[in-house]
PDB file of C-alpha atoms in Angstrom:
ATOM      1  CA  MET A   1      31.319  38.802  -6.113  1.00  0.00           C
ATOM      2  CA  ASN A   2      29.361  38.096  -9.286  1.00  0.00           C
ATOM      3  CA  GLU A   3      29.992  34.341  -8.928  1.00  0.00           C
ATOM      4  CA  GLU A   4      28.700  34.484  -5.327  1.00  0.00           C
ATOM      5  CA  LEU A   5      25.404  36.049  -6.476  1.00  0.00           C
ATOM      6  CA  GLU A   6      25.124  33.687  -9.351  1.00  0.00           C
ATOM      7  CA  SER A   7      25.626  30.585  -7.094  1.00  0.00           C
ATOM      8  CA  GLN A   8      22.881  31.833  -4.684  1.00  0.00           C
ATOM      9  CA  PHE A   9      20.340  32.291  -7.447  1.00  0.00           C
ATOM     10  CA  THR A  10      20.988  28.940  -9.070  1.00  0.00           C
ATOM     11  CA  GLU A  11      19.429  27.283  -5.939  1.00  0.00           C
ATOM     12  CA  PHE A  12      16.083  28.844  -7.035  1.00  0.00           C
ATOM     13  CA  GLU A  13      16.382  27.502 -10.577  1.00  0.00           C
ATOM     14  CA  LYS A  14      16.645  23.846  -9.570  1.00  0.00           C
ATOM     15  CA  PRO A  15      13.511  21.884 -10.359  1.00  0.00           C
ATOM     16  CA  LEU A  16      11.465  21.025  -7.260  1.00  0.00           C
ATOM     17  CA  ILE A  17      11.581  17.272  -6.521  1.00  0.00           C
ATOM     18  CA  ILE A  18       8.458  15.749  -5.176  1.00  0.00           C
ATOM     19  CA  ARG A  19       8.323  12.516  -3.296  1.00  0.00           C
ATOM     20  CA  ARG A  20       5.860  10.922  -5.712  1.00  0.00           C
ATOM     21  CA  LYS A  21       8.555  10.879  -8.331  1.00  0.00           C
ATOM     22  CA  LEU A  22      10.454   8.400  -6.191  1.00  0.00           C
ATOM     23  CA  LEU A  23       7.608   5.892  -6.642  1.00  0.00           C
ATOM     24  CA  PRO A  24       7.760   3.536  -9.634  1.00  0.00           C
ATOM     25  CA  TRP A  25       4.775   3.413 -11.995  1.00  0.00           C
ATOM     26  CA  TRP A  26       3.443   0.132 -10.625  1.00  0.00           C
ATOM     27  CA  ILE A  27       3.270   1.540  -7.058  1.00  0.00           C
ATOM     28  CA  LYS A  28       1.435   4.617  -8.294  1.00  0.00           C
ATOM     29  CA  THR A  29      -1.016   2.399 -10.115  1.00  0.00           C
ATOM     30  CA  PHE A  30      -1.634   0.243  -7.076  1.00  0.00           C
ATOM     31  CA  CYS A  31      -2.070   3.435  -4.985  1.00  0.00           C
ATOM     32  CA  TRP A  32      -5.074   4.357  -7.112  1.00  0.00           C
ATOM     33  CA  ILE A  33      -6.445   0.778  -7.154  1.00  0.00           C
ATOM     34  CA  PHE A  34      -6.286   0.544  -3.338  1.00  0.00           C
ATOM     35  CA  MET A  35      -7.659   4.034  -2.746  1.00  0.00           C
ATOM     36  CA  LEU A  36     -10.622   3.021  -4.899  1.00  0.00           C
ATOM     37  CA  MET A  37     -10.923  -0.306  -3.154  1.00  0.00           C
ATOM     38  CA  GLY A  38     -10.921   1.361   0.313  1.00  0.00           C
ATOM     39  CA  GLY A  39     -13.865   3.496  -0.760  1.00  0.00           C
ATOM     40  CA  CYS A  40     -15.615   0.492  -2.340  1.00  0.00           C
ATOM     41  CA  SER A  41     -15.178  -1.552   0.862  1.00  0.00           C
ATOM     42  CA  VAL A  42     -17.113   1.096   2.809  1.00  0.00           C
ATOM     43  CA  GLY A  43     -19.702   0.919   0.036  1.00  0.00           C
ATOM     44  CA  ALA A  44     -19.771  -2.952   0.437  1.00  0.00           C
ATOM     45  CA  LEU A  45     -20.758  -2.496   4.076  1.00  0.00           C
ATOM     46  CA  ILE A  46     -23.675  -0.260   3.087  1.00  0.00           C
ATOM     47  CA  PHE A  47     -24.611  -2.484   0.088  1.00  0.00           C
ATOM     48  CA  ASN A  48     -24.660  -5.549   2.325  1.00  0.00           C
ATOM     49  CA  LEU A  49     -27.343  -3.974   4.451  1.00  0.00           C
ATOM     50  CA  PHE A  50     -29.682  -4.332   1.440  1.00  0.00           C
ATOM     51  CA  THR A  51     -28.481  -7.522  -0.176  1.00  0.00           C
ATOM     52  CA  PRO A  52     -27.808 -10.837   1.525  1.00  0.00           C
ATOM     53  CA  ASN A  53     -24.584 -11.755  -0.308  1.00  0.00           C
ATOM     54  CA  ILE A  54     -21.552  -9.781  -1.204  1.00  0.00           C
ATOM     55  CA  ARG A  55     -18.222 -11.514  -2.015  1.00  0.00           C
ATOM     56  CA  LEU A  56     -15.146 -10.149  -0.341  1.00  0.00           C
ATOM     57  CA  SER A  57     -11.707 -11.679  -0.758  1.00  0.00           C
ATOM     58  CA  ILE A  58      -8.053 -10.755  -0.024  1.00  0.00           C
ATOM     59  CA  TYR A  59      -4.923 -12.728   0.763  1.00  0.00           C
ATOM     60  CA  GLY A  60      -6.679 -16.084   0.676  1.00  0.00           C
ATOM     61  CA  PHE A  61      -9.569 -15.080   2.952  1.00  0.00           C
ATOM     62  CA  THR A  62     -13.082 -15.126   1.389  1.00  0.00           C
ATOM     63  CA  THR A  63     -16.532 -14.463   2.689  1.00  0.00           C
ATOM     64  CA  TYR A  64     -19.992 -13.746   1.313  1.00  0.00           C
ATOM     65  CA  THR A  65     -21.067 -11.308   3.956  1.00  0.00           C
ATOM     66  CA  ALA A  66     -19.451  -8.072   5.140  1.00  0.00           C
ATOM     67  CA  PHE A  67     -21.015  -8.403   8.616  1.00  0.00           C
ATOM     68  CA  SER A  68     -19.012 -11.380   9.812  1.00  0.00           C
ATOM     69  CA  GLY A  69     -15.646 -11.696  11.554  1.00  0.00           C
ATOM     70  CA  ILE A  70     -13.855 -12.519   8.290  1.00  0.00           C
ATOM     71  CA  GLY A  71     -15.813  -9.852   6.374  1.00  0.00           C
ATOM     72  CA  LEU A  72     -14.948  -7.140   8.846  1.00  0.00           C
ATOM     73  CA  PHE A  73     -11.286  -8.312   8.870  1.00  0.00           C
ATOM     74  CA  ILE A  74     -11.101  -8.178   5.057  1.00  0.00           C
ATOM     75  CA  ILE A  75     -12.742  -4.678   5.046  1.00  0.00           C
ATOM     76  CA  ALA A  76     -10.347  -3.467   7.704  1.00  0.00           C
ATOM     77  CA  ILE A  77      -7.395  -4.745   5.657  1.00  0.00           C
ATOM     78  CA  ILE A  78      -8.583  -3.048   2.482  1.00  0.00           C
ATOM     79  CA  ILE A  79      -9.307   0.245   4.248  1.00  0.00           C
ATOM     80  CA  PHE A  80      -5.865   0.186   5.750  1.00  0.00           C
ATOM     81  CA  LYS A  81      -4.368  -0.569   2.376  1.00  0.00           C
ATOM     82  CA  GLY A  82      -6.354   2.398   0.965  1.00  0.00           C
ATOM     83  CA  TYR A  83      -4.983   4.570   3.754  1.00  0.00           C
ATOM     84  CA  ALA A  84      -1.420   3.443   3.052  1.00  0.00           C
ATOM     85  CA  ALA A  85      -1.972   4.276  -0.671  1.00  0.00           C
ATOM     86  CA  TYR A  86      -3.378   7.669   0.243  1.00  0.00           C
ATOM     87  CA  THR A  87      -0.279   8.535   2.313  1.00  0.00           C
ATOM     88  CA  LEU A  88       2.010   7.487  -0.443  1.00  0.00           C
ATOM     89  CA  TRP A  89       0.130   9.274  -3.195  1.00  0.00           C
ATOM     90  CA  PHE A  90      -0.210  12.490  -1.221  1.00  0.00           C
ATOM     91  CA  GLU A  91       3.382  12.340  -0.079  1.00  0.00           C
ATOM     92  CA  LYS A  92       2.844  12.249   3.714  1.00  0.00           C
ATOM     93  CA  GLN A  93       5.959  12.205   5.860  1.00  0.00           C
ATOM     94  CA  ASN A  94       5.042   8.874   7.485  1.00  0.00           C
ATOM     95  CA  ALA A  95       3.986   7.187   4.248  1.00  0.00           C
ATOM     96  CA  ILE A  96       6.959   4.865   3.982  1.00  0.00           C
ATOM     97  CA  LEU A  97       6.510   3.678   7.564  1.00  0.00           C
ATOM     98  CA  ILE A  98       2.817   2.991   6.977  1.00  0.00           C
ATOM     99  CA  GLY A  99       3.550   1.357   3.663  1.00  0.00           C
ATOM    100  CA  LYS A 100       6.181  -0.921   5.178  1.00  0.00           C
ATOM    101  CA  PHE A 101       3.789  -1.860   7.981  1.00  0.00           C
ATOM    102  CA  ASP A 102       1.104  -2.634   5.295  1.00  0.00           C
ATOM    103  CA  ALA A 103       3.592  -4.834   3.421  1.00  0.00           C
ATOM    104  CA  ILE A 104       4.725  -6.711   6.540  1.00  0.00           C
ATOM    105  CA  ALA A 105       1.147  -7.225   7.702  1.00  0.00           C
ATOM    106  CA  GLY A 106       0.142  -8.404   4.196  1.00  0.00           C
ATOM    107  CA  ILE A 107       3.136 -10.842   4.128  1.00  0.00           C
ATOM    108  CA  ALA A 108       2.177 -12.214   7.535  1.00  0.00           C
ATOM    109  CA  ILE A 109      -1.484 -12.650   6.593  1.00  0.00           C
ATOM    110  CA  CYS A 110      -0.552 -14.257   3.292  1.00  0.00           C
ATOM    111  CA  LEU A 111       1.771 -16.725   5.040  1.00  0.00           C
ATOM    112  CA  PHE A 112      -0.933 -17.519   7.624  1.00  0.00           C
ATOM    113  CA  SER A 113      -3.489 -18.251   4.928  1.00  0.00           C
ATOM    114  CA  MET A 114      -1.018 -20.374   2.910  1.00  0.00           C
ATOM    115  CA  ILE A 115       0.649 -22.301   5.649  1.00  0.00           C
ATOM    116  CA  ILE A 116      -1.404 -22.292   8.888  1.00  0.00           C
ATOM    117  CA  LEU A 117      -4.995 -22.479   7.610  1.00  0.00           C
ATOM    118  CA  PRO A 118      -4.518 -25.742   5.662  1.00  0.00           C
ATOM    119  CA  PHE A 119      -3.356 -27.370   8.951  1.00  0.00           C
ATOM    120  CA  ILE A 120      -6.281 -26.006  10.951  1.00  0.00           C
ATOM    121  CA  PHE A 121      -9.009 -26.705   8.346  1.00  0.00           C
ATOM    122  CA  ARG A 122      -8.583 -29.902   6.358  1.00  0.00           C
ATOM    123  CA  SER A 123     -11.002 -28.568   3.749  1.00  0.00           C
ATOM    124  CA  ILE A 124      -8.560 -25.880   2.728  1.00  0.00           C
ATOM    125  CA  ARG A 125      -5.642 -26.956   0.616  1.00  0.00           C
ATOM    126  CA  PHE A 126      -2.276 -25.259   0.160  1.00  0.00           C
ATOM    127  CA  GLU A 127      -2.299 -22.538  -2.436  1.00  0.00           C
ATOM    128  CA  PHE A 128       0.644 -20.245  -3.200  1.00  0.00           C
ATOM    129  CA  ARG A 129      -0.396 -16.585  -3.055  1.00  0.00           C
ATOM    130  CA  PHE A 130       1.041 -14.517  -5.845  1.00  0.00           C
ATOM    131  CA  GLU A 131       0.438 -11.369  -3.731  1.00  0.00           C
ATOM    132  CA  LEU A 132       3.292 -12.531  -1.471  1.00  0.00           C
ATOM    133  CA  ILE A 133       5.847 -11.848  -4.186  1.00  0.00           C
ATOM    134  CA  LEU A 134       4.346  -8.410  -4.901  1.00  0.00           C
ATOM    135  CA  LEU A 135       4.306  -7.566  -1.177  1.00  0.00           C
ATOM    136  CA  ILE A 136       7.963  -8.504  -0.786  1.00  0.00           C
ATOM    137  CA  ILE A 137       8.972  -6.404  -3.869  1.00  0.00           C
ATOM    138  CA  PHE A 138       6.824  -3.549  -2.517  1.00  0.00           C
ATOM    139  CA  TYR A 139       8.558  -3.640   0.871  1.00  0.00           C
ATOM    140  CA  LEU A 140      12.007  -3.827  -0.720  1.00  0.00           C
ATOM    141  CA  ARG A 141      11.178  -0.860  -2.971  1.00  0.00           C
ATOM    142  CA  LEU A 142       9.909   1.211  -0.003  1.00  0.00           C
ATOM    143  CA  ASN A 143      13.048   0.281   1.898  1.00  0.00           C
ATOM    144  CA  LYS A 144      15.180   1.499  -1.003  1.00  0.00           C
ATOM    145  CA  ILE A 145      13.507   4.964  -1.261  1.00  0.00           C
ATOM    146  CA  GLU A 146      13.032   5.490   2.449  1.00  0.00           C
ATOM    147  CA  TYR A 147      16.121   7.607   3.121  1.00  0.00           C
ATOM    148  CA  GLU A 148      15.474   9.955   0.219  1.00  0.00           C
ATOM    149  CA  TRP A 149      11.728  10.177   0.942  1.00  0.00           C
ATOM    150  CA  ASN A 150      12.325  11.128   4.572  1.00  0.00           C
ATOM    151  CA  ASN A 151      14.945  13.737   3.704  1.00  0.00           C
ATOM    152  CA  LEU A 152      13.016  15.565   0.945  1.00  0.00           C
ATOM    153  CA  LYS A 153      11.241  18.722   1.846  1.00  0.00           C
ATOM    154  CA  THR A 154       7.594  18.888   0.850  1.00  0.00           C
ATOM    155  CA  ILE A 155       6.332  21.553  -1.506  1.00  0.00           C
TER     156      ILE A 155
END
């Protein structure tokens, strides 16, 4: 009988595991970077109302105005990356799914800017995008922790 009571109380003594502990340090760092960049991209829209030029660049796409097709595309990417980082940092249930979608979209956009754009525009030459390697590693890491993330209870 005493062993039965003891085993029931040991459940309460176990340390609570939070999902954020599943993330390696480099993903935690990038979460903060992209949350800040998401906020700054909204600021870039406002800032571009008062100044003619603002340089925006991601995944091989660059523009000097936020109010252009490419500018709005870049800002949308950065805001989505900020949202994905937010969901990971604040341990949302769907964070892994959103993060994997972010990684796949980033890989597709990188490949498009590396392979397709040089054929469409002769003035653009092939450049290997280092982000591609980081995005693949990010996707693989999210894939590795997905099962445990989805089966942990939130605090």
